[in-house]
Amino acid sequence: MDFVNNLDTDTSLSILSCLDDPSDIVRASAVSRSWRQFVIKYSLSRNLCLKLFHQLSNVDHIVETSNDSNEASSEAGSSSLIDTRLLEKQHRAYALLARGCMSSPIQSCIADAIIASSTDNFPAESILNTLEERDRIGRTPSYWSSTGQHRTSVPETLLYRLNGDLCVITEINIQPFQAYFQRGRPIYSSHYVRFRLGHHNENSPNCNNSQDKKGEPGKSSVESNYVWTYTSQEFPMAQENRLQSFKLPEPVLCIGGYILVEFLGRVQTQEMDGQYYICVSHVKVEGRSLAKSFRVENVDDNGKFGLKVLSYSDPKETEEMDAEAGQEMDADAGQTQLRNLEQLLNLLHRHPLEVVNYVWPESDDEYAESEDEA
């Protein structure tokens, strides 16, 4: 039975509103012309997005880069035609947005380290080191260190830019740093950790001066130049040298592309000066990035923003194609190296080199004597 045409609007809307997969809503809109009109008219794709992430109620308008000319020509039409095209545009955008939020691949979402609230030895112990998964590079330790404090209650923060204006964040991983070069190999963790998600404050008077030197400490700029739309609970952190996972109770949509990591409560003193420090070797943020599909524009004081559609390509398929292209490039590079090696071996076979037998000194003394003679 075609219930859309045979039942009243409220009943049909109640039935179709039970669909919680964006693909099912798109399939419903393809059943017939009347079904498509119903899905678009009652904004089922938008309603699903709002059900997933209430923050999307702040979308003020949608911009399609590919249809700007069509929109301009449609402004001269009747008001009903304009309304219909606006609803169709919203349906396309929200259907893509819902699919991206639910099915895009989980990946690392940090694009760059911006600033730390304090740094003990800049730049050797800067926030940039936390992007490196290893706690040492060769023999050089890699970590961020706060300045020392006599009070355990002094917090610290690390600010990162995500790799998209819209990112669905699922968990954050942090590894405290163990000072293997200090006596007792102390671990400079914190008691608790908390996370804030938000956007850059475009109306801040210090907007242009907030990030003069990347990674350089500066707490006041974070407080005045960023707006936080989500604050997590406080997660207890173990004083252990391992990558610790802090999973959010439910996925959170970050609108604006910034995350602030807050370290609360100091636990470890440095033997040299008796002060409390917090040190971190690695920070990783996991989630779904929608950077290839959407961009956030013109966030106002009330949190309203414009949503710009960059591409209607399926986010999941785009990531898979990029991964396949990367594998093909690696394979081509390997084949090229193999061909180069074969050419080199053939060249050596045609023109053999004279082999020189080196006589190595049996001890360091003999080597030193030979150097002196030289």
CSV table of C-alpha atoms in Angstrom, one decimal:
chain,number,residue,atom,x,y,z
A,1,MET,CA,0.0,0.0,0.0
A,2,ASP,CA,1.2,3.5,-0.9
A,3,PHE,CA,0.7,4.9,2.6
A,4,VAL,CA,2.1,8.4,1.6
A,5,ASN,CA,-0.8,8.8,-0.8
A,6,ASN,CA,-3.5,7.0,1.2
A,7,LEU,CA,-2.8,8.0,4.8
A,8,ASP,CA,-3.0,11.4,6.4
A,9,THR,CA,0.2,13.5,6.6
A,10,ASP,CA,0.9,13.0,10.3
A,11,THR,CA,0.7,9.2,10.1
A,12,SER,CA,3.0,9.1,7.0
A,13,LEU,CA,5.4,11.5,8.7
A,14,SER,CA,5.5,9.3,11.9
A,15,ILE,CA,6.3,6.2,9.8
A,16,LEU,CA,9.1,7.8,7.7
A,17,SER,CA,10.5,9.6,10.7
A,18,CYS,CA,11.4,6.1,12.1
A,19,LEU,CA,14.1,5.9,9.4
A,20,ASP,CA,17.5,6.4,11.1
A,21,ASP,CA,19.8,5.7,8.1
A,22,PRO,CA,20.3,8.5,5.6
A,23,SER,CA,20.5,5.9,2.8
A,24,ASP,CA,17.0,4.7,3.6
A,25,ILE,CA,15.7,8.3,3.4
A,26,VAL,CA,17.4,8.7,0.0
A,27,ARG,CA,15.8,5.4,-1.1
A,28,ALA,CA,12.4,6.6,0.1
A,29,SER,CA,12.7,9.7,-2.0
A,30,ALA,CA,13.4,7.6,-5.0
A,31,VAL,CA,10.2,5.4,-4.7
A,32,SER,CA,8.1,7.8,-6.7
A,33,ARG,CA,7.6,11.5,-7.4
A,34,SER,CA,5.0,11.9,-4.6
A,35,TRP,CA,7.3,10.2,-2.1
A,36,ARG,CA,10.2,12.4,-3.2
A,37,GLN,CA,8.0,15.5,-2.8
A,38,PHE,CA,6.9,14.3,0.7
A,39,VAL,CA,10.5,13.6,1.9
A,40,ILE,CA,11.7,17.0,0.7
A,41,LYS,CA,8.7,19.0,1.8
A,42,TYR,CA,8.9,17.8,5.4
A,43,SER,CA,12.7,17.9,5.6
A,44,LEU,CA,13.3,14.3,6.7
A,45,SER,CA,17.0,14.5,6.0
A,46,ARG,CA,17.4,17.7,8.1
A,47,ASN,CA,15.3,16.1,10.9
A,48,LEU,CA,17.6,13.1,10.9
A,49,CYS,CA,20.6,15.4,11.2
A,50,LEU,CA,19.1,17.3,14.1
A,51,LYS,CA,18.3,14.0,15.7
A,52,LEU,CA,21.9,12.9,15.4
A,53,PHE,CA,23.5,16.3,16.4
A,54,HIS,CA,21.4,19.1,17.8
A,55,GLN,CA,24.1,21.6,17.1
A,56,LEU,CA,23.1,21.5,13.4
A,57,SER,CA,20.0,23.6,14.4
A,58,ASN,CA,22.5,26.5,14.1
A,59,VAL,CA,22.8,26.1,10.4
A,60,ASP,CA,21.6,29.5,9.1
A,61,HIS,CA,21.9,28.8,5.3
A,62,ILE,CA,23.4,26.4,2.9
A,63,VAL,CA,25.6,27.3,-0.1
A,64,GLU,CA,26.2,25.0,-3.0
A,65,THR,CA,29.3,26.0,-5.0
A,66,SER,CA,28.1,24.1,-8.1
A,67,ASN,CA,24.7,25.7,-8.2
A,68,ASP,CA,25.3,29.3,-7.5
A,69,SER,CA,24.5,30.3,-11.0
A,70,ASN,CA,21.2,28.3,-11.0
A,71,GLU,CA,20.2,29.9,-7.7
A,72,ALA,CA,20.8,33.4,-9.1
A,73,SER,CA,18.6,32.7,-12.2
A,74,SER,CA,15.9,31.2,-10.0
A,75,GLU,CA,15.5,34.3,-7.9
A,76,ALA,CA,13.4,35.8,-10.7
A,77,GLY,CA,10.9,33.0,-10.5
A,78,SER,CA,7.8,32.6,-8.4
A,79,SER,CA,8.0,32.4,-4.6
A,80,SER,CA,6.7,28.8,-4.6
A,81,LEU,CA,9.4,27.8,-7.1
A,82,ILE,CA,12.1,29.4,-5.0
A,83,ASP,CA,10.8,27.6,-1.9
A,84,THR,CA,10.8,24.3,-3.7
A,85,ARG,CA,14.4,24.7,-4.9
A,86,LEU,CA,15.5,25.8,-1.4
A,87,LEU,CA,13.9,22.6,0.1
A,88,GLU,CA,15.6,20.5,-2.6
A,89,LYS,CA,18.9,22.0,-1.8
A,90,GLN,CA,18.5,21.4,1.9
A,91,HIS,CA,17.5,17.8,1.2
A,92,ARG,CA,20.6,17.2,-0.8
A,93,ALA,CA,22.9,18.8,1.7
A,94,TYR,CA,21.5,17.2,4.8
A,95,ALA,CA,21.3,13.8,3.2
A,96,LEU,CA,25.0,14.1,2.4
A,97,LEU,CA,25.8,15.5,5.9
A,98,ALA,CA,23.9,12.7,7.7
A,99,ARG,CA,25.7,10.0,5.6
A,100,GLY,CA,29.1,11.6,6.3
A,101,CYS,CA,28.5,11.8,10.0
A,102,MET,CA,27.5,8.1,10.2
A,103,SER,CA,29.6,6.4,7.6
A,104,SER,CA,32.8,8.3,6.9
A,105,PRO,CA,35.9,6.3,8.0
A,106,ILE,CA,37.2,6.8,11.5
A,107,GLN,CA,40.7,8.5,11.2
A,108,SER,CA,43.1,10.7,13.0
A,109,CYS,CA,41.6,14.2,13.0
A,110,ILE,CA,44.4,16.5,14.2
A,111,ALA,CA,45.8,18.8,11.4
A,112,ASP,CA,48.1,20.9,13.5
A,113,ALA,CA,49.2,21.9,17.0
A,114,ILE,CA,48.5,25.5,17.7
A,115,ILE,CA,49.4,26.7,21.2
A,116,ALA,CA,50.1,25.5,24.7
A,117,SER,CA,49.2,27.4,27.9
A,118,SER,CA,52.9,27.2,29.0
A,119,THR,CA,56.1,25.6,27.8
A,120,ASP,CA,59.1,25.0,30.0
A,121,ASN,CA,61.8,25.1,27.3
A,122,PHE,CA,60.5,26.5,24.0
A,123,PRO,CA,60.9,25.2,21.3
A,124,ALA,CA,62.6,22.0,22.5
A,125,GLU,CA,59.6,21.0,24.6
A,126,SER,CA,56.9,22.6,22.5
A,127,ILE,CA,53.4,21.3,21.8
A,128,LEU,CA,54.5,20.3,18.2
A,129,ASN,CA,56.3,17.3,19.7
A,130,THR,CA,52.9,15.8,20.7
A,131,LEU,CA,52.1,15.2,17.1
A,132,GLU,CA,54.9,12.6,17.0
A,133,GLU,CA,53.8,9.1,18.1
A,134,ARG,CA,57.2,8.2,19.5
A,135,ASP,CA,58.5,9.5,22.8
A,136,ARG,CA,62.0,9.8,21.4
A,137,ILE,CA,63.5,10.3,18.0
A,138,GLY,CA,66.9,8.6,18.0
A,139,ARG,CA,68.4,9.6,21.3
A,140,THR,CA,66.4,12.8,21.6
A,141,PRO,CA,63.3,12.7,23.8
A,142,SER,CA,60.1,14.1,22.2
A,143,TYR,CA,57.5,15.6,24.5
A,144,TRP,CA,55.7,18.8,25.6
A,145,SER,CA,56.4,20.1,29.1
A,146,SER,CA,54.6,22.7,31.1
A,147,THR,CA,56.4,25.2,33.3
A,148,GLY,CA,56.9,24.1,36.9
A,149,GLN,CA,54.4,25.1,39.6
A,150,HIS,CA,54.4,24.8,43.4
A,151,ARG,CA,50.6,24.4,43.5
A,152,THR,CA,49.0,21.2,42.1
A,153,SER,CA,45.8,22.9,41.2
A,154,VAL,CA,47.3,25.0,38.3
A,155,PRO,CA,45.8,23.6,35.0
A,156,GLU,CA,47.4,23.4,31.6
A,157,THR,CA,45.9,23.3,28.1
A,158,LEU,CA,46.9,22.2,24.6
A,159,LEU,CA,45.1,23.6,21.6
A,160,TYR,CA,44.9,21.8,18.2
A,161,ARG,CA,43.3,22.5,14.9
A,162,LEU,CA,41.4,19.6,13.3
A,163,ASN,CA,41.5,18.6,9.7
A,164,GLY,CA,38.0,19.9,8.9
A,165,ASP,CA,35.5,22.5,9.9
A,166,LEU,CA,33.1,19.6,10.7
A,167,CYS,CA,34.4,16.6,12.5
A,168,VAL,CA,32.5,13.9,14.5
A,169,ILE,CA,34.8,13.2,17.4
A,170,THR,CA,34.6,9.8,19.1
A,171,GLU,CA,37.7,9.6,21.3
A,172,ILE,CA,40.9,11.2,22.3
A,173,ASN,CA,44.2,9.3,23.1
A,174,ILE,CA,46.9,10.8,25.3
A,175,GLN,CA,50.2,9.4,26.4
A,176,PRO,CA,51.9,11.0,29.5
A,177,PHE,CA,55.6,11.4,29.2
A,178,GLN,CA,58.0,9.2,31.3
A,179,ALA,CA,61.3,11.0,31.9
A,180,TYR,CA,63.5,8.0,31.4
A,181,PHE,CA,66.6,10.2,31.8
A,182,GLN,CA,65.7,11.3,35.3
A,183,ARG,CA,66.2,9.2,38.5
A,184,GLY,CA,63.3,7.0,39.2
A,185,ARG,CA,61.9,7.5,35.7
A,186,PRO,CA,59.0,9.7,36.8
A,187,ILE,CA,55.8,10.0,34.8
A,188,TYR,CA,54.4,13.6,34.5
A,189,SER,CA,50.7,12.9,34.1
A,190,SER,CA,47.7,14.9,35.5
A,191,HIS,CA,44.9,13.8,37.8
A,192,TYR,CA,42.2,14.5,35.2
A,193,VAL,CA,41.8,15.5,31.6
A,194,ARG,CA,38.9,17.4,29.9
A,195,PHE,CA,38.1,18.3,26.3
A,196,ARG,CA,36.4,21.3,24.7
A,197,LEU,CA,35.3,21.6,21.0
A,198,GLY,CA,34.6,24.8,19.2
A,199,HIS,CA,35.6,27.4,16.7
A,200,HIS,CA,37.7,30.5,16.3
A,201,ASN,CA,36.1,33.7,17.4
A,202,GLU,CA,36.1,35.8,14.2
A,203,ASN,CA,34.9,38.9,16.1
A,204,SER,CA,37.6,38.8,18.7
A,205,PRO,CA,39.7,42.1,18.7
A,206,ASN,CA,42.8,40.0,19.0
A,207,CYS,CA,41.9,37.7,16.2
A,208,ASN,CA,44.8,38.6,14.0
A,209,ASN,CA,47.4,38.3,16.7
A,210,SER,CA,46.4,35.1,18.5
A,211,GLN,CA,48.8,32.8,16.6
A,212,ASP,CA,51.9,34.8,15.8
A,213,LYS,CA,54.3,32.0,16.6
A,214,LYS,CA,52.9,28.5,16.3
A,215,GLY,CA,53.2,26.4,19.5
A,216,GLU,CA,54.5,29.3,21.6
A,217,PRO,CA,52.8,29.5,25.0
A,218,GLY,CA,49.9,31.9,25.5
A,219,LYS,CA,46.8,31.2,27.6
A,220,SER,CA,45.0,34.5,27.2
A,221,SER,CA,44.7,34.2,23.4
A,222,VAL,CA,42.9,30.9,23.9
A,223,GLU,CA,40.4,32.4,26.3
A,224,SER,CA,39.6,35.4,24.1
A,225,ASN,CA,39.9,34.1,20.6
A,226,TYR,CA,37.9,30.8,20.7
A,227,VAL,CA,34.3,29.8,21.5
A,228,TRP,CA,33.7,26.4,23.0
A,229,THR,CA,30.4,24.8,22.1
A,230,TYR,CA,31.0,21.5,23.8
A,231,THR,CA,32.7,20.6,27.1
A,232,SER,CA,33.3,17.0,28.1
A,233,GLN,CA,33.2,15.4,31.6
A,234,GLU,CA,36.5,15.1,33.5
A,235,PHE,CA,38.2,11.8,32.8
A,236,PRO,CA,40.7,10.3,35.3
A,237,MET,CA,44.2,9.9,33.9
A,238,ALA,CA,46.5,7.1,35.1
A,239,GLN,CA,50.1,7.8,36.0
A,240,GLU,CA,51.3,5.2,33.5
A,241,ASN,CA,53.5,5.3,30.4
A,242,ARG,CA,51.0,4.2,27.8
A,243,LEU,CA,48.6,5.6,25.3
A,244,GLN,CA,45.4,6.2,27.3
A,245,SER,CA,42.0,6.2,25.5
A,246,PHE,CA,39.3,8.7,26.6
A,247,LYS,CA,36.1,7.8,24.7
A,248,LEU,CA,33.3,10.3,24.7
A,249,PRO,CA,30.0,9.1,26.0
A,250,GLU,CA,28.6,9.6,22.5
A,251,PRO,CA,30.0,11.0,19.2
A,252,VAL,CA,30.2,14.8,19.2
A,253,LEU,CA,30.1,17.1,16.2
A,254,CYS,CA,32.8,19.7,16.4
A,255,ILE,CA,31.6,22.8,14.4
A,256,GLY,CA,34.6,25.1,13.7
A,257,GLY,CA,37.5,22.6,13.8
A,258,TYR,CA,39.3,23.2,17.1
A,259,ILE,CA,39.9,21.1,20.2
A,260,LEU,CA,41.3,22.2,23.6
A,261,VAL,CA,42.8,19.5,25.9
A,262,GLU,CA,42.7,20.5,29.5
A,263,PHE,CA,45.0,18.9,32.1
A,264,LEU,CA,43.6,19.3,35.7
A,265,GLY,CA,45.7,18.5,38.8
A,266,ARG,CA,49.4,17.9,38.9
A,267,VAL,CA,50.8,14.7,40.4
A,268,GLN,CA,54.6,14.6,39.8
A,269,THR,CA,57.4,16.9,41.1
A,270,GLN,CA,60.7,17.2,39.5
A,271,GLU,CA,63.6,16.3,41.9
A,272,MET,CA,65.7,19.1,40.6
A,273,ASP,CA,63.5,22.0,41.7
A,274,GLY,CA,60.7,20.4,43.7
A,275,GLN,CA,58.0,21.8,41.3
A,276,TYR,CA,55.1,20.1,39.7
A,277,TYR,CA,55.1,19.6,35.9
A,278,ILE,CA,52.8,18.0,33.3
A,279,CYS,CA,54.5,16.4,30.3
A,280,VAL,CA,52.8,14.7,27.3
A,281,SER,CA,54.5,12.7,24.6
A,282,HIS,CA,51.6,12.2,22.2
A,283,VAL,CA,48.0,13.3,21.6
A,284,LYS,CA,45.7,11.7,19.0
A,285,VAL,CA,42.1,12.7,18.2
A,286,GLU,CA,39.9,10.1,16.4
A,287,GLY,CA,36.7,10.7,14.5
A,288,ARG,CA,35.1,11.3,11.1
A,289,SER,CA,36.3,14.3,9.1
A,290,LEU,CA,33.9,16.0,6.6
A,291,ALA,CA,36.5,18.3,5.3
A,292,LYS,CA,36.1,17.1,1.7
A,293,SER,CA,32.4,17.7,1.7
A,294,PHE,CA,31.7,20.8,3.8
A,295,ARG,CA,33.0,24.1,5.1
A,296,VAL,CA,31.7,26.3,7.9
A,297,GLU,CA,31.4,30.0,7.1
A,298,ASN,CA,30.6,33.2,9.0
A,299,VAL,CA,29.9,32.0,12.6
A,300,ASP,CA,28.1,34.8,14.4
A,301,ASP,CA,27.9,35.7,18.1
A,302,ASN,CA,24.8,33.5,18.4
A,303,GLY,CA,26.5,30.4,17.0
A,304,LYS,CA,24.6,30.6,13.7
A,305,PHE,CA,26.7,29.7,10.6
A,306,GLY,CA,26.6,29.1,6.9
A,307,LEU,CA,27.2,25.5,5.6
A,308,LYS,CA,29.0,25.4,2.3
A,309,VAL,CA,28.8,22.2,0.3
A,310,LEU,CA,32.2,21.6,-1.4
A,311,SER,CA,31.4,18.2,-3.1
A,312,TYR,CA,28.5,15.8,-3.3
A,313,SER,CA,30.8,12.8,-3.7
A,314,ASP,CA,30.1,10.1,-1.2
A,315,PRO,CA,32.6,10.7,1.7
A,316,LYS,CA,33.2,7.0,2.3
A,317,GLU,CA,33.8,6.3,-1.4
A,318,THR,CA,36.1,9.3,-1.6
A,319,GLU,CA,38.3,8.0,1.2
A,320,GLU,CA,38.4,4.6,-0.3
A,321,MET,CA,39.4,6.0,-3.7
A,322,ASP,CA,42.1,8.1,-2.0
A,323,ALA,CA,43.4,5.0,-0.2
A,324,GLU,CA,43.5,2.9,-3.4
A,325,ALA,CA,45.3,5.8,-5.2
A,326,GLY,CA,47.9,5.9,-2.5
A,327,GLN,CA,48.4,2.1,-2.7
A,328,GLU,CA,48.8,2.4,-6.5
A,329,MET,CA,51.3,5.2,-6.1
A,330,ASP,CA,53.3,3.1,-3.6
A,331,ALA,CA,53.2,0.1,-6.0
A,332,ASP,CA,54.3,2.2,-8.9
A,333,ALA,CA,57.2,3.6,-6.8
A,334,GLY,CA,58.2,0.1,-5.9
A,335,GLN,CA,58.2,-1.0,-9.5
A,336,THR,CA,60.3,2.0,-10.5
A,337,GLN,CA,62.8,1.3,-7.8
A,338,LEU,CA,63.0,-2.3,-8.9
A,339,ARG,CA,63.6,-1.3,-12.5
A,340,ASN,CA,66.3,1.1,-11.5
A,341,LEU,CA,68.0,-1.6,-9.5
A,342,GLU,CA,67.8,-4.0,-12.5
A,343,GLN,CA,69.4,-1.4,-14.7
A,344,LEU,CA,72.1,-0.8,-12.2
A,345,LEU,CA,72.9,-4.5,-11.9
A,346,ASN,CA,73.0,-4.9,-15.7
A,347,LEU,CA,75.4,-1.9,-16.0
A,348,LEU,CA,77.7,-3.4,-13.4
A,349,HIS,CA,77.5,-6.8,-15.2
A,350,ARG,CA,78.7,-5.1,-18.4
A,351,HIS,CA,81.3,-2.9,-16.7
A,352,PRO,CA,82.6,-4.7,-13.6
A,353,LEU,CA,84.3,-2.6,-11.1
A,354,GLU,CA,87.7,-3.2,-9.7
A,355,VAL,CA,87.3,-4.7,-6.2
A,356,VAL,CA,89.4,-3.1,-3.5
A,357,ASN,CA,90.1,-5.1,-0.4
A,358,TYR,CA,90.3,-2.9,2.7
A,359,VAL,CA,92.4,-3.9,5.7
A,360,TRP,CA,90.8,-2.6,8.9
A,361,PRO,CA,92.9,-1.9,11.9
A,362,GLU,CA,92.6,-4.5,14.7
A,363,SER,CA,92.3,-1.8,17.4
A,364,ASP,CA,91.5,1.8,17.9
A,365,ASP,CA,95.2,2.5,18.7
A,366,GLU,CA,96.2,1.4,15.2
A,367,TYR,CA,93.5,3.5,13.7
A,368,ALA,CA,94.7,6.6,15.7
A,369,GLU,CA,98.3,5.9,14.6
A,370,SER,CA,97.2,5.8,10.9
A,371,GLU,CA,95.4,9.1,11.4
A,372,ASP,CA,98.5,10.7,12.9
A,373,GLU,CA,100.7,9.5,10.0
A,374,ALA,CA,98.2,11.0,7.6
